Amino acid sequence: MKARIGLVLVSFLFPVSLSAQLGSRPTNDGGGWLFLDSADIPATKHNVNHEAVFKKYVNGHNVSVLKAIDNVQAHAMDGGGYFIGIKATPTESPIGYDLKLFDKKLLEPPRTTSYCSGSTYGVFVEALNLIIPDGESKLSAERLESLRMQEPDGSRREDQIKFWGKWNDDGWGSQYALVQYSGMGDEIPPERARPGDFMNISWVRGAGHSVVFLGWFLKNGQLGMAYWSSQKSTNGFGDVALCPLSNVKSVKIVRLTHPEKIFEFDVQRSVNRAIPGEKVVPPAR
């Protein structure tokens, strides 16, 4: 009995942080390159096996991100369609289903299709639903509004505006939103990337891409990477195994480390968009 009283007293004097209460923790890594087993390199475009296949490589919050990929993919097992067109009627839809954070709608999708940053944002949101299942009562109205993907009148939320506008921005959207704007994530160098990290890719030819990283792999002596996102080649949601990486100019990788800051971030915070990406330099062998 004395021990229980002491424990209660300590908890009263030193309240347990929200991050400790979540029952999960940030993903850690060994600080070096990790390569997928050849059997785990995606061979099909559409599946809901990301948690089952890739969780052996990670711990902590990234396991929830992998499960969240499965939850998003389950809404469109054929990919759901890929479409971009701001001026189209109806306009493009970031994601093609009624995405909710803590049971609060973030948009009324104009279409059933998706595009890259909308799909990765969907994974981010679904991961929060898994990590913080009782988050509804803790989220303020102004932060919920910042996270919404449309304006109150249903019109498109423009790039750089609030949380979603920063995630959807050209360049390093997930870094702007998770690291600078909300403090919910940390930058990770390429050699420490693990399945379930968020990545923005700058192509040598073409625009950028927002993806959820699934792993590095080696094939015929060349470095490749697997990722999940929405793209034309997978008809929307789906896996890609890219090798070689000759069209990858640079990347920016972010890991979800402080999901509890969803309840604390300053909705007026600005970000620095003039930051460089990182080259992916294969390890010496």
Coordinates of C-alpha atoms in Angstrom, one line a residue, residues 65-240:
V65 CA 2.9 5.2 -39.9
L66 CA 3.2 1.9 -41.7
K67 CA -0.2 0.8 -40.3
A68 CA -1.6 4.1 -41.5
I69 CA -0.4 3.4 -45.0
D70 CA -2.5 0.2 -44.9
N71 CA -5.5 2.2 -43.6
V72 CA -5.3 4.7 -46.4
Q73 CA -4.6 2.1 -49.1
A74 CA -7.6 0.1 -48.0
H75 CA -9.9 3.0 -49.2
A76 CA -8.8 2.3 -52.8
M77 CA -7.2 -1.1 -53.4
D78 CA -6.9 -0.3 -57.1
G79 CA -5.1 3.0 -56.3
G80 CA -8.2 5.1 -56.6
G81 CA -6.9 7.2 -59.5
Y82 CA -4.3 10.0 -59.7
F83 CA -5.3 13.5 -60.8
I84 CA -3.9 17.0 -60.6
G85 CA -5.6 20.1 -61.9
I86 CA -6.2 23.2 -59.8
K87 CA -8.4 24.8 -62.5
A88 CA -10.4 21.6 -63.4
T89 CA -14.1 21.3 -62.5
P90 CA -14.4 19.8 -60.0
T91 CA -10.9 20.8 -58.8
E92 CA -8.2 18.3 -57.9
S93 CA -8.7 16.4 -54.6
P94 CA -5.7 15.9 -52.3
I95 CA -7.2 12.5 -51.2
G96 CA -10.3 10.8 -52.4
Y97 CA -12.1 9.9 -49.1
D98 CA -13.5 11.8 -46.1
L99 CA -10.2 12.0 -44.2
K100 CA -10.8 12.7 -40.5
L101 CA -8.5 13.6 -37.6
F102 CA -9.9 12.5 -34.3
D103 CA -13.3 12.0 -36.0
K104 CA -13.3 15.6 -37.4
K105 CA -13.5 16.0 -41.1
L106 CA -10.5 17.7 -42.8
L107 CA -12.1 18.0 -46.3
E108 CA -15.1 17.2 -48.5
P109 CA -13.2 15.5 -51.4
P110 CA -14.1 17.0 -54.7
R111 CA -13.1 13.8 -56.5
T112 CA -12.3 10.2 -55.6
T113 CA -8.7 10.6 -56.9
S114 CA -5.6 11.8 -55.0
Y115 CA -2.1 13.2 -55.6
C116 CA 1.2 12.7 -53.8
S117 CA 1.2 15.2 -50.9
G118 CA -2.5 14.5 -50.2
S119 CA -1.8 10.8 -49.9
T120 CA 1.2 11.3 -47.5
Y121 CA -0.8 13.8 -45.4
G122 CA -3.5 11.2 -45.2
V123 CA -0.9 8.8 -43.8
F124 CA 0.3 11.4 -41.3
V125 CA -3.3 12.0 -40.1
E126 CA -4.2 8.3 -39.9
A127 CA -1.0 7.7 -37.9
L128 CA -2.1 10.4 -35.4
N129 CA -5.4 8.7 -35.1
L130 CA -3.6 5.5 -34.1
I131 CA -1.0 7.0 -31.8
I132 CA -3.5 9.3 -30.0
P133 CA -6.9 7.6 -30.1
D134 CA -8.4 10.0 -27.5
G135 CA -7.1 13.2 -29.1
E136 CA -10.5 14.8 -30.0
S137 CA -11.0 16.5 -26.7
K138 CA -7.4 17.9 -26.6
L139 CA -7.3 19.5 -30.1
S140 CA -8.2 23.2 -30.2
A141 CA -10.5 24.7 -32.8
E142 CA -7.8 26.9 -34.2
R143 CA -5.4 24.0 -34.7
L144 CA -8.0 21.8 -36.2
E145 CA -8.7 24.7 -38.7
S146 CA -5.0 24.9 -39.5
L147 CA -5.0 21.2 -40.3
R148 CA -8.0 21.3 -42.6
M149 CA -7.3 20.8 -46.3
Q150 CA -10.0 23.2 -47.5
E151 CA -11.2 26.7 -46.6
P152 CA -14.4 27.0 -44.6
D153 CA -16.4 27.6 -47.8
G154 CA -15.1 24.4 -49.3
S155 CA -12.6 26.1 -51.7
R156 CA -9.0 25.0 -52.1
R157 CA -6.6 25.9 -49.4
E158 CA -3.6 27.5 -51.1
D159 CA 0.0 26.4 -50.7
Q160 CA 1.9 27.8 -47.7
I161 CA -1.4 28.5 -45.8
K162 CA -1.5 26.9 -42.4
F163 CA -0.5 23.3 -41.7
W164 CA -1.8 21.6 -44.8
G165 CA -0.7 24.5 -47.1
K166 CA 2.8 24.1 -45.8
W167 CA 2.7 20.3 -46.3
N168 CA 1.4 20.8 -49.8
D169 CA 3.9 23.5 -50.7
D170 CA 6.5 23.1 -53.5
G171 CA 9.9 21.9 -52.2
W172 CA 10.2 20.3 -48.8
G173 CA 6.6 20.3 -47.6
S174 CA 6.7 17.7 -44.9
Q175 CA 9.8 19.4 -43.5
Y176 CA 8.1 22.8 -43.5
A177 CA 5.0 21.3 -41.7
L178 CA 6.5 18.8 -39.3
V179 CA 9.9 20.4 -38.4
Q180 CA 9.6 24.1 -38.7
Y181 CA 5.8 24.8 -38.3
S182 CA 4.7 22.3 -35.7
G183 CA 7.8 20.8 -34.1
M184 CA 6.3 17.4 -34.6
G185 CA 9.3 15.9 -36.5
D186 CA 13.0 15.8 -36.9
E187 CA 15.1 15.8 -40.0
I188 CA 16.9 12.6 -40.8
P189 CA 19.9 12.2 -43.1
P190 CA 19.6 9.6 -45.9
E191 CA 21.8 7.0 -44.3
R192 CA 19.5 6.9 -41.2
A193 CA 16.2 6.7 -43.1
R194 CA 13.9 4.0 -42.0
P195 CA 10.5 2.6 -43.2
G196 CA 7.8 5.0 -42.2
D197 CA 9.8 8.2 -42.5
F198 CA 8.4 11.0 -44.7
M199 CA 10.4 12.1 -47.7
N200 CA 10.2 14.8 -50.3
I201 CA 12.1 14.1 -53.5
S202 CA 13.5 16.7 -56.0
W203 CA 13.9 15.1 -59.4
V204 CA 16.6 15.9 -61.9
R205 CA 13.8 15.9 -64.6
G206 CA 10.3 16.8 -63.5
A207 CA 8.7 18.3 -60.4
G208 CA 9.0 17.1 -56.8
H209 CA 7.3 14.2 -55.1
S210 CA 6.0 13.6 -51.6
V211 CA 6.3 10.0 -50.4
V212 CA 6.5 7.7 -47.4
F213 CA 9.8 6.0 -47.4
L214 CA 9.8 2.2 -47.2
G215 CA 13.5 1.4 -47.5
W216 CA 16.8 1.4 -49.3
F217 CA 17.8 -1.7 -51.3
L218 CA 20.7 -2.9 -53.5
K219 CA 20.0 -4.3 -56.9
N220 CA 22.7 -5.3 -59.4
G221 CA 25.2 -3.3 -57.5
Q222 CA 23.1 -0.1 -57.5
L223 CA 21.2 1.7 -54.8
G224 CA 17.4 1.8 -55.0
M225 CA 14.6 2.9 -52.8
A226 CA 11.1 1.8 -52.1
Y227 CA 8.3 4.2 -51.3
W228 CA 4.5 4.6 -51.1
S229 CA 2.6 7.5 -52.4
S230 CA 0.1 8.5 -55.0
Q231 CA 1.4 8.7 -58.6
K232 CA 0.3 8.1 -62.1
S233 CA 2.3 4.8 -62.4
T234 CA 0.2 3.2 -59.6
N235 CA -3.1 4.8 -60.5
G236 CA -3.1 6.7 -57.3
F237 CA -2.1 5.0 -54.0
G238 CA 0.6 2.4 -54.4
D239 CA 4.2 1.2 -53.9
V240 CA 7.2 2.1 -56.1

